[in-house]
CSV table of C-alpha atoms in Angstrom, one decimal:
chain,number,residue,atom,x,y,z
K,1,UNK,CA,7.4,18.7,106.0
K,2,UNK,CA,5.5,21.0,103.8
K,3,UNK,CA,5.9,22.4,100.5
K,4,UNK,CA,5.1,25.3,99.3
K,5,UNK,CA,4.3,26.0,95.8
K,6,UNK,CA,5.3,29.1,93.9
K,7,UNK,CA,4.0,30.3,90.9
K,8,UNK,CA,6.6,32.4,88.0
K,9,UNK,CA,5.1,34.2,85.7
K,10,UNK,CA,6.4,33.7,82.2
K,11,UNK,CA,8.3,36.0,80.7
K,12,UNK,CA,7.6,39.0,78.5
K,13,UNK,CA,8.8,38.4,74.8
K,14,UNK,CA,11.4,41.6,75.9
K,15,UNK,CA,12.8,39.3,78.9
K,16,UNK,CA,13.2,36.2,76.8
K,17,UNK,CA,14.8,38.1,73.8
K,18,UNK,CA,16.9,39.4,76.4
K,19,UNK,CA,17.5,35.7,77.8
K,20,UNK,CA,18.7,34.0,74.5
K,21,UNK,CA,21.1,37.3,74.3
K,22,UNK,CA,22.6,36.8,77.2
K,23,UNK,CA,22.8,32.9,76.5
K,24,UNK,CA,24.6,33.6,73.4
K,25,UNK,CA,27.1,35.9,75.0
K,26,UNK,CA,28.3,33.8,78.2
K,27,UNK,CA,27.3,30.4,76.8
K,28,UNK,CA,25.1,29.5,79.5
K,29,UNK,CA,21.8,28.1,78.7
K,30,UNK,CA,18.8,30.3,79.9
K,31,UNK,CA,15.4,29.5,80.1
K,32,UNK,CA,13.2,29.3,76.9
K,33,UNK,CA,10.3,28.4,75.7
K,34,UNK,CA,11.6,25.2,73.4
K,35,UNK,CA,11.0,25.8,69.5
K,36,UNK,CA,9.0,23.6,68.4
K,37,UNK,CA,10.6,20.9,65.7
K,38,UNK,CA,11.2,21.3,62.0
K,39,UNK,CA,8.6,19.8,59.7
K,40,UNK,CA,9.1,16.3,58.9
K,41,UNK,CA,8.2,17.6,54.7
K,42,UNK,CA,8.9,21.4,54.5
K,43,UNK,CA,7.0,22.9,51.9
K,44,UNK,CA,8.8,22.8,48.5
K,45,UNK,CA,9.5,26.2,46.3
K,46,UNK,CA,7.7,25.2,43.6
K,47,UNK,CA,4.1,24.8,45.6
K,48,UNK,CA,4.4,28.4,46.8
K,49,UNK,CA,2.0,30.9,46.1
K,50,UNK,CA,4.9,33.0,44.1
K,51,UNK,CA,6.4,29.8,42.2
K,52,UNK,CA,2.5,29.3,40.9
K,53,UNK,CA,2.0,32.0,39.8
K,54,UNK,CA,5.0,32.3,37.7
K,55,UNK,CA,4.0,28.9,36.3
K,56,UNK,CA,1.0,29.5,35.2
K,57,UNK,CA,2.3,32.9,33.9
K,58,UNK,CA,4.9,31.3,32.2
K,59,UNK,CA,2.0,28.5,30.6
K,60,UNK,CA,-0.2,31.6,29.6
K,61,UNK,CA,2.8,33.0,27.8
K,62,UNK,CA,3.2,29.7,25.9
K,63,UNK,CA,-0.2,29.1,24.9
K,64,UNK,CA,-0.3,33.2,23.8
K,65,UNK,CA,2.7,32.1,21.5
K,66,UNK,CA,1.4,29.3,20.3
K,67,UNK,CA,-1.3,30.7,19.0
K,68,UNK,CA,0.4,33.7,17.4
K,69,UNK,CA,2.5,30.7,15.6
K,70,UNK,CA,-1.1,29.3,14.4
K,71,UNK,CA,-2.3,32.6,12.8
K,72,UNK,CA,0.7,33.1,11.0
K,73,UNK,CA,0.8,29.5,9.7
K,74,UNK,CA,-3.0,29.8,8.8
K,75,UNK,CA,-1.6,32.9,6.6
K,76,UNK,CA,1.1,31.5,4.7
K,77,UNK,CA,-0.4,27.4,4.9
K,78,UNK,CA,-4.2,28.7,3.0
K,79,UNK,CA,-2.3,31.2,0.3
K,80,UNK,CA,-2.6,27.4,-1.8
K,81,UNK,CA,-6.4,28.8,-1.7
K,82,UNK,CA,-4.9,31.9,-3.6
K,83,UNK,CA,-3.1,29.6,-5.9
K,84,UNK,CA,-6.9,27.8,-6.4
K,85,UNK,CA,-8.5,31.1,-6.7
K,86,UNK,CA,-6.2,31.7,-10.2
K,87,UNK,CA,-6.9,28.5,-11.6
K,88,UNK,CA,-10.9,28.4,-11.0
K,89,UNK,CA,-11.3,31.9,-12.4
K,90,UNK,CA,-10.2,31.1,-15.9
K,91,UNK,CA,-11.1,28.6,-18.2
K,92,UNK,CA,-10.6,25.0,-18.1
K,93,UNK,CA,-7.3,24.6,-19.4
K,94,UNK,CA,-5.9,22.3,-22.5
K,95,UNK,CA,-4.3,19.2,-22.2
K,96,UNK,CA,-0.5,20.8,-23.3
K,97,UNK,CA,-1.2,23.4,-21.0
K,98,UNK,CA,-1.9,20.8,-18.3
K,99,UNK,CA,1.4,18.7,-18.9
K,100,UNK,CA,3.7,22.1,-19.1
K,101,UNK,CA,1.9,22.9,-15.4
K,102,UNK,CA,2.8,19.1,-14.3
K,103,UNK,CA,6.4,19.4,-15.8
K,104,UNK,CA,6.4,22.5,-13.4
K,105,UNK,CA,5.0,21.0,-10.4
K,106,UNK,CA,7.2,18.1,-11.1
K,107,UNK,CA,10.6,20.0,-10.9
K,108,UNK,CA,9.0,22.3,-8.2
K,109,UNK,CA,8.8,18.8,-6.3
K,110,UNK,CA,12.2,17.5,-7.0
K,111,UNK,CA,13.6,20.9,-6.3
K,112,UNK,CA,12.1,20.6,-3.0
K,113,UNK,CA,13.2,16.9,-2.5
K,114,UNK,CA,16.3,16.9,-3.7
K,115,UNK,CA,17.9,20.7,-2.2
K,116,UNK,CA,15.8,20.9,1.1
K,117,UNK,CA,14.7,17.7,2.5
K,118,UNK,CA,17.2,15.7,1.9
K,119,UNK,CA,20.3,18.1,1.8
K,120,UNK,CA,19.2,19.0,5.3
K,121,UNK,CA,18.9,15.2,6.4
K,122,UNK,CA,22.3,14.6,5.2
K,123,UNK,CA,24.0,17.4,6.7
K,124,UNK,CA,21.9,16.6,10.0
K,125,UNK,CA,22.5,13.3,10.3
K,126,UNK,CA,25.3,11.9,8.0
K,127,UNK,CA,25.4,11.4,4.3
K,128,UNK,CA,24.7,7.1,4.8
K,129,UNK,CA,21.4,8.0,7.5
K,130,UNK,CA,20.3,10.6,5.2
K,131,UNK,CA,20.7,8.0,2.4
K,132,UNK,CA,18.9,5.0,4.0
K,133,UNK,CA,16.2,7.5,5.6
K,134,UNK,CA,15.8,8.6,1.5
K,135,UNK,CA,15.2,5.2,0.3
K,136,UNK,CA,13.2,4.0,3.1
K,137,UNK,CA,10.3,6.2,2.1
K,138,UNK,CA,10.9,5.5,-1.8
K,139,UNK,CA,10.5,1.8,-0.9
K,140,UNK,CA,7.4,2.4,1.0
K,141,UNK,CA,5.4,4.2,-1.0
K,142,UNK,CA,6.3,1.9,-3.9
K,143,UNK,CA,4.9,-0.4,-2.0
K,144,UNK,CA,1.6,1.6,-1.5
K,145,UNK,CA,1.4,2.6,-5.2
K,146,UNK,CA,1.5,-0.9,-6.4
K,147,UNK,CA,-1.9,-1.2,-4.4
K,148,UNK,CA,-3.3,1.8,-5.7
K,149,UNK,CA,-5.4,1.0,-8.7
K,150,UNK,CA,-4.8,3.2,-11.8
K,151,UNK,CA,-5.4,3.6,-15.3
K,152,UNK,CA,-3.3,3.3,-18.5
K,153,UNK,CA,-1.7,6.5,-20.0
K,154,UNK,CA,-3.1,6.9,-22.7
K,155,UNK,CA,-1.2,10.1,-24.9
K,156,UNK,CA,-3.2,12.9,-25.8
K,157,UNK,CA,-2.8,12.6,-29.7
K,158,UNK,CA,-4.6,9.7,-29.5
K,159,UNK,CA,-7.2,11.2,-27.4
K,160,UNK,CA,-7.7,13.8,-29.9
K,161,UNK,CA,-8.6,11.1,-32.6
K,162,UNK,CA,-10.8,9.2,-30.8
K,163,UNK,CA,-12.1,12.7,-29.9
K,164,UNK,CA,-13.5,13.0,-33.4
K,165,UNK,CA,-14.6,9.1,-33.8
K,166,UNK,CA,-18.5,9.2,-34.2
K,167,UNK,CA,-18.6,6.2,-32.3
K,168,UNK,CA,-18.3,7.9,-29.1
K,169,UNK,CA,-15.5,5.8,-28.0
K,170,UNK,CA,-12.9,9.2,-27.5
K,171,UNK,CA,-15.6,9.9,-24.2
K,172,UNK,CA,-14.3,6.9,-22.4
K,173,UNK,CA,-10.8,7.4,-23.2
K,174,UNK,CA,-11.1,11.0,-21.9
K,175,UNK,CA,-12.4,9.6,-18.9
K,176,UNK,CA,-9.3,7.3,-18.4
K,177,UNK,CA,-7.6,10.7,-18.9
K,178,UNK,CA,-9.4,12.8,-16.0
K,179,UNK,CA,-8.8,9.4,-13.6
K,180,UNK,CA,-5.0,9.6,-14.2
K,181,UNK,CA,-5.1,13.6,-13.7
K,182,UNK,CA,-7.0,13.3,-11.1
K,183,UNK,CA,-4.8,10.9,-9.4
K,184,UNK,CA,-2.4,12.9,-10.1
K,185,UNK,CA,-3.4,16.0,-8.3
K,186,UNK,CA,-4.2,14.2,-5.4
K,187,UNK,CA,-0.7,13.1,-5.3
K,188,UNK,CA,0.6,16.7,-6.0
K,189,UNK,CA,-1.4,17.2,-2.9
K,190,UNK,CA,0.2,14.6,-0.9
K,191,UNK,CA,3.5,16.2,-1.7
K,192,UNK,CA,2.5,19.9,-1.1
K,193,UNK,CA,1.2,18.9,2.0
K,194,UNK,CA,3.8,16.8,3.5
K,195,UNK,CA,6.3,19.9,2.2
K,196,UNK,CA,4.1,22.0,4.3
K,197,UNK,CA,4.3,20.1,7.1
K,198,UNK,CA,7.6,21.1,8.0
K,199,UNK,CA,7.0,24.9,6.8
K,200,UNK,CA,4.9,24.6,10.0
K,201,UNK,CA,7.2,24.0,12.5
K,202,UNK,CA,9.5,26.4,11.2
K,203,UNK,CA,6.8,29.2,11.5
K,204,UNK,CA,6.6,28.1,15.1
K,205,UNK,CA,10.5,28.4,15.9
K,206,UNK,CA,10.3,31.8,14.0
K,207,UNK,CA,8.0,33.1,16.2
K,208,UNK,CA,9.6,31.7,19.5
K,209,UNK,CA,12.3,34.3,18.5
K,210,UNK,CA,9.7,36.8,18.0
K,211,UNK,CA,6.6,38.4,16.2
K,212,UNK,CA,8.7,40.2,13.2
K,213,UNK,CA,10.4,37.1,12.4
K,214,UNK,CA,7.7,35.2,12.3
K,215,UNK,CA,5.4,37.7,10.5
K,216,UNK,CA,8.2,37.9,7.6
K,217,UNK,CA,8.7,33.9,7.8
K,218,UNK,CA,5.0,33.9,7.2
K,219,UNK,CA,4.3,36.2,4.7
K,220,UNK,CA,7.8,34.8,2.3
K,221,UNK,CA,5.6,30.7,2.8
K,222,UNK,CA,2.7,32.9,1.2
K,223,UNK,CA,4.3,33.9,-1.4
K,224,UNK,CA,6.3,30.4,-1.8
K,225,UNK,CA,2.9,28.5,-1.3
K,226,UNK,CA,1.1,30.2,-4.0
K,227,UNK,CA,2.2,28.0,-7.4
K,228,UNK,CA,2.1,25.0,-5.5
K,229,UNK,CA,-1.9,25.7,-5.0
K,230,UNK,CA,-1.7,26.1,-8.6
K,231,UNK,CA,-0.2,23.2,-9.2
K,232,UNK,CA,-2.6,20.7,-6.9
K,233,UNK,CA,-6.0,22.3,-8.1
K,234,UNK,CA,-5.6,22.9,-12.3
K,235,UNK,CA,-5.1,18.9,-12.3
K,236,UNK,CA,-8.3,18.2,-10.0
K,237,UNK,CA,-9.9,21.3,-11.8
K,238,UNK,CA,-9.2,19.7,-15.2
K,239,UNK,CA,-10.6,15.7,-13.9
K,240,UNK,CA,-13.5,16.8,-11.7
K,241,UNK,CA,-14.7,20.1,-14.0
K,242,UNK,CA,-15.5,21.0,-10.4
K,243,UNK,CA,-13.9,24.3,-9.2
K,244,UNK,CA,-14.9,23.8,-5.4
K,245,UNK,CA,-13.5,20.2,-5.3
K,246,UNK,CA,-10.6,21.9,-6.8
K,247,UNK,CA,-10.3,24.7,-4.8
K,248,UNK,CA,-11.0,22.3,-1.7
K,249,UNK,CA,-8.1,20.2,-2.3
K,250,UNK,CA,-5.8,22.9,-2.7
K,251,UNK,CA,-7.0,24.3,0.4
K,252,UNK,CA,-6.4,20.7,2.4
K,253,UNK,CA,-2.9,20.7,1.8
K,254,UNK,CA,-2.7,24.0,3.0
K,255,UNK,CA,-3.8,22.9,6.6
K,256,UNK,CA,-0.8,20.8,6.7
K,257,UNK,CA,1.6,23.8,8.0
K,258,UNK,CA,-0.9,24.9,11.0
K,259,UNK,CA,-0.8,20.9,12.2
K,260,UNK,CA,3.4,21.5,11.9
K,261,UNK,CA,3.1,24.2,14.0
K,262,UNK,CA,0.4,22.0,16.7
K,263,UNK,CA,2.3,19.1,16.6
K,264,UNK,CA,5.9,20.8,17.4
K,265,UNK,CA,4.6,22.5,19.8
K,266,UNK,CA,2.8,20.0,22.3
K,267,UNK,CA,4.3,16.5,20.9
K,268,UNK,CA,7.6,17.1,19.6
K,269,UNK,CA,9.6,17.8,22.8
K,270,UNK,CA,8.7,15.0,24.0
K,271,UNK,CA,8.7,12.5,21.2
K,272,UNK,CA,10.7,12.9,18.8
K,273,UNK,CA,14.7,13.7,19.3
K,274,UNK,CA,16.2,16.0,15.9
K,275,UNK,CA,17.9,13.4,13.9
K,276,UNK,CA,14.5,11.5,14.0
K,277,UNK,CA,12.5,14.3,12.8
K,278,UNK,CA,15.7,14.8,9.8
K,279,UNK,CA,15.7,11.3,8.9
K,280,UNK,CA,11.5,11.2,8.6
K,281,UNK,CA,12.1,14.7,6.6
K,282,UNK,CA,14.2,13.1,4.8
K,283,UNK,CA,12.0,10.0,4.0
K,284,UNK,CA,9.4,12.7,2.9
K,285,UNK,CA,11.9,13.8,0.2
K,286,UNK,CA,12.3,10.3,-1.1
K,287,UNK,CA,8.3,9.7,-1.3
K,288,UNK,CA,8.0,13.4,-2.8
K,289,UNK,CA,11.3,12.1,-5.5
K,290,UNK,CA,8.8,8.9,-6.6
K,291,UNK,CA,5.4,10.0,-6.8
K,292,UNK,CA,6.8,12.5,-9.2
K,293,UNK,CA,9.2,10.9,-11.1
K,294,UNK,CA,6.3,7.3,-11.3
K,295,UNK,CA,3.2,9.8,-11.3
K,296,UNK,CA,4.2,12.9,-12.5
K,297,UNK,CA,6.8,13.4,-15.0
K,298,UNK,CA,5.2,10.6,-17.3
K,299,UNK,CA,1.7,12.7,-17.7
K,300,UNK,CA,4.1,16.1,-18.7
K,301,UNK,CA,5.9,14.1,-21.0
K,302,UNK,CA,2.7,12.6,-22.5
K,303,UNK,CA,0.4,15.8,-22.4
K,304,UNK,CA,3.3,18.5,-23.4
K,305,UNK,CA,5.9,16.5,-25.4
K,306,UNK,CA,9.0,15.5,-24.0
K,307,UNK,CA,11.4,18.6,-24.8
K,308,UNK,CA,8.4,21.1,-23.7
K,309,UNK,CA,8.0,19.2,-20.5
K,310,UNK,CA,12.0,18.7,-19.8
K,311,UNK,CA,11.9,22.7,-20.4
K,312,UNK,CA,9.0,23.2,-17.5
K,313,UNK,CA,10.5,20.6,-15.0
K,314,UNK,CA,13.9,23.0,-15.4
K,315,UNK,CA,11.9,26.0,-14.6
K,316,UNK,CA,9.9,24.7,-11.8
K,317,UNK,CA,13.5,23.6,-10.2
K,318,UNK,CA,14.8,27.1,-11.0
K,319,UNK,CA,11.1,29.0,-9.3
K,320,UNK,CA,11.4,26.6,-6.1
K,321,UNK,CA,15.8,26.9,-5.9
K,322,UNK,CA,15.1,30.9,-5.8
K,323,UNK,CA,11.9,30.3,-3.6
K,324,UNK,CA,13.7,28.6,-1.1
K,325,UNK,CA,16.7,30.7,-1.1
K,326,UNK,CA,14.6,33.6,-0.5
K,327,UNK,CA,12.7,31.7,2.2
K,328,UNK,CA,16.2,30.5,4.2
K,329,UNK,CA,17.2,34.2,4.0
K,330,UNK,CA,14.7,35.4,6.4
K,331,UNK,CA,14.7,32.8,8.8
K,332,UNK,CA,17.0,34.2,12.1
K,333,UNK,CA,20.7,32.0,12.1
K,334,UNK,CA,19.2,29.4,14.9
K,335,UNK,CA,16.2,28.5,13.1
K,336,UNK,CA,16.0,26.3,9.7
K,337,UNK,CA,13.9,23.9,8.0
């Protein structure tokens, strides 16, 4: 028996197109080259050249906005250095002078405490969180003050006398005086910073909605910024005699509204969910309501007299109520603070 081998050629690629038609049509199997099997992992969308691209396009665009949110909040955060500039240009000021200006920082502060942070915190998160969040940061940073040493007031009058004592007894108790000014700046700082804070991340939103909006958010914080510079450096200007160190600390709690913007921009999605961030906001307002009402009112009321300084806290309730009015105003519907 023999066999004899023969040897098809395969077929063109027009004969085995033609092949699988004619399979399709009568539904009889033809030969073909067998396709080979489907990978076990296909390749997902997102690792394809095009999908890349996009995200690092779309992580560009962030960062670009970011930044934009920085600048802006570098320009309405450091116009407390303007508020610095006005108070190291003129002379040291008197002591009345100094408690009317802490009368006004003081109701600038509760103004802030009282119709922003807290209002907001209630309305966020009910009026019984807002309440407990409020307390919360009164009880802890009455806590912290009690280990916070401090000198006695002493009131100006008597200052004055021992001013003119030959004994040279008045220098000391001026000295007592610039300690409890100067710790009262610094708390004035403390506040204005952790007011700023949240300016910040407002800023940031602003700009997310787009370069106008948060070009006008920024420049309105400016303007609302510049008294409270005022009112941290012509304390620390008055204690130190020093106009950088007051200028400085002015400055410092102006750098609190770029870290807003940094800090709601790569942490806060992630960490914090919004009736946190209300009910911390609101804890600020209740650490902002005791510094001043422990620290601050009692030097106004010492320095200025007690109807003069009741006068000032009224009108530093009244600048910061307009302040703030004129600073919700310009903020687009879906963005607040």
């Amino acid at each position: 028996v023999r066999f004899r081998v023969v040897w098809f050629p395969p077929p063109t690629r027009r004969k085995r197109e033609r092949q699988a038609g004619n399979c399709e049509t009568t539904g009889h199997p033809t030969h073909s080259t067998p396709t080979p099997p489907p990978p076990a992992f296909p390749p997902s969308s997102s690792s394809s050249p095009r999908s890349i691209g996009r995200g690092e396009a779309h992580a560009a665009s962030m960062d670009s906005q970011v930044l934009v949110a920085l600048a802006l909040s570098l320009v309405g955060g450091l116009s407390t250095s303007l508020g610095a500039l006005f108070v190291i240009i003129n002379q040291a000021p008197s002591l009345k002078f100094l408690g009317l200006l802490q009368g006004f920082a003081a109701g600038l502060m509760l103004s802030i405490s009282f119709l922003d942070l807290v209002h907001n915190a209630i309305n966020s998160i009910g009026f019984l969180k807002g309440n407990l969040w409020f307390f919360a940061g009164v009880l802890l940073f009455a806590l912290i003050v009690n280990f916070i040493p401090e000198p006695t007031l002493v009131s100006s009058n008597a200052v004055n006398t021992q001013q003119r004592d030959e004994d040279g007894s008045g220098k000391d108790l001026m000295k007592k005086h610039r300690r409890q000014v100067l710790f009262s700046g610094i708390i004035t700082a403390i506040g204005i910073s952790l007011h700023n804070f949240p300016e910040g991340m407002a800023v940031f939103l602003g700009s997310m909605k787009g370069i106008r909006v948060g070009l006008n958010l920024a420049l309105a914080i400016a303007l609302h910024n510049i008294p409270e510079g005022v009112a941290v450096a012509l304390p620390v200007y008055f204690a130190t005699q020093s106009k950088w160190q007051a200028f400085k600390l002015a400055t410092y709690s102006g750098f609190a509204e770029p870290l807003g913007v940094i800090i709601v921009a790569y942490m806060f999605p992630s960490s914090l969910s919004p009736d946190i961030l209300e009910g911390l906001l609101g804890s600020v307002g209740g650490v902002m309501a005791f510094l001043t009402l422990h620290e601050m009112l009692p030097l106004a009321f010492d320095y200025a007299g007690q109807k003069q300084a009741v006068k000032a806290v009224f009108l530093g309730m009244a600048f910061m109520s307009a302040s703030l009015y004129f600073l919700q105003i310009s903020l687009p519907a879906e963005v607040s603070f």
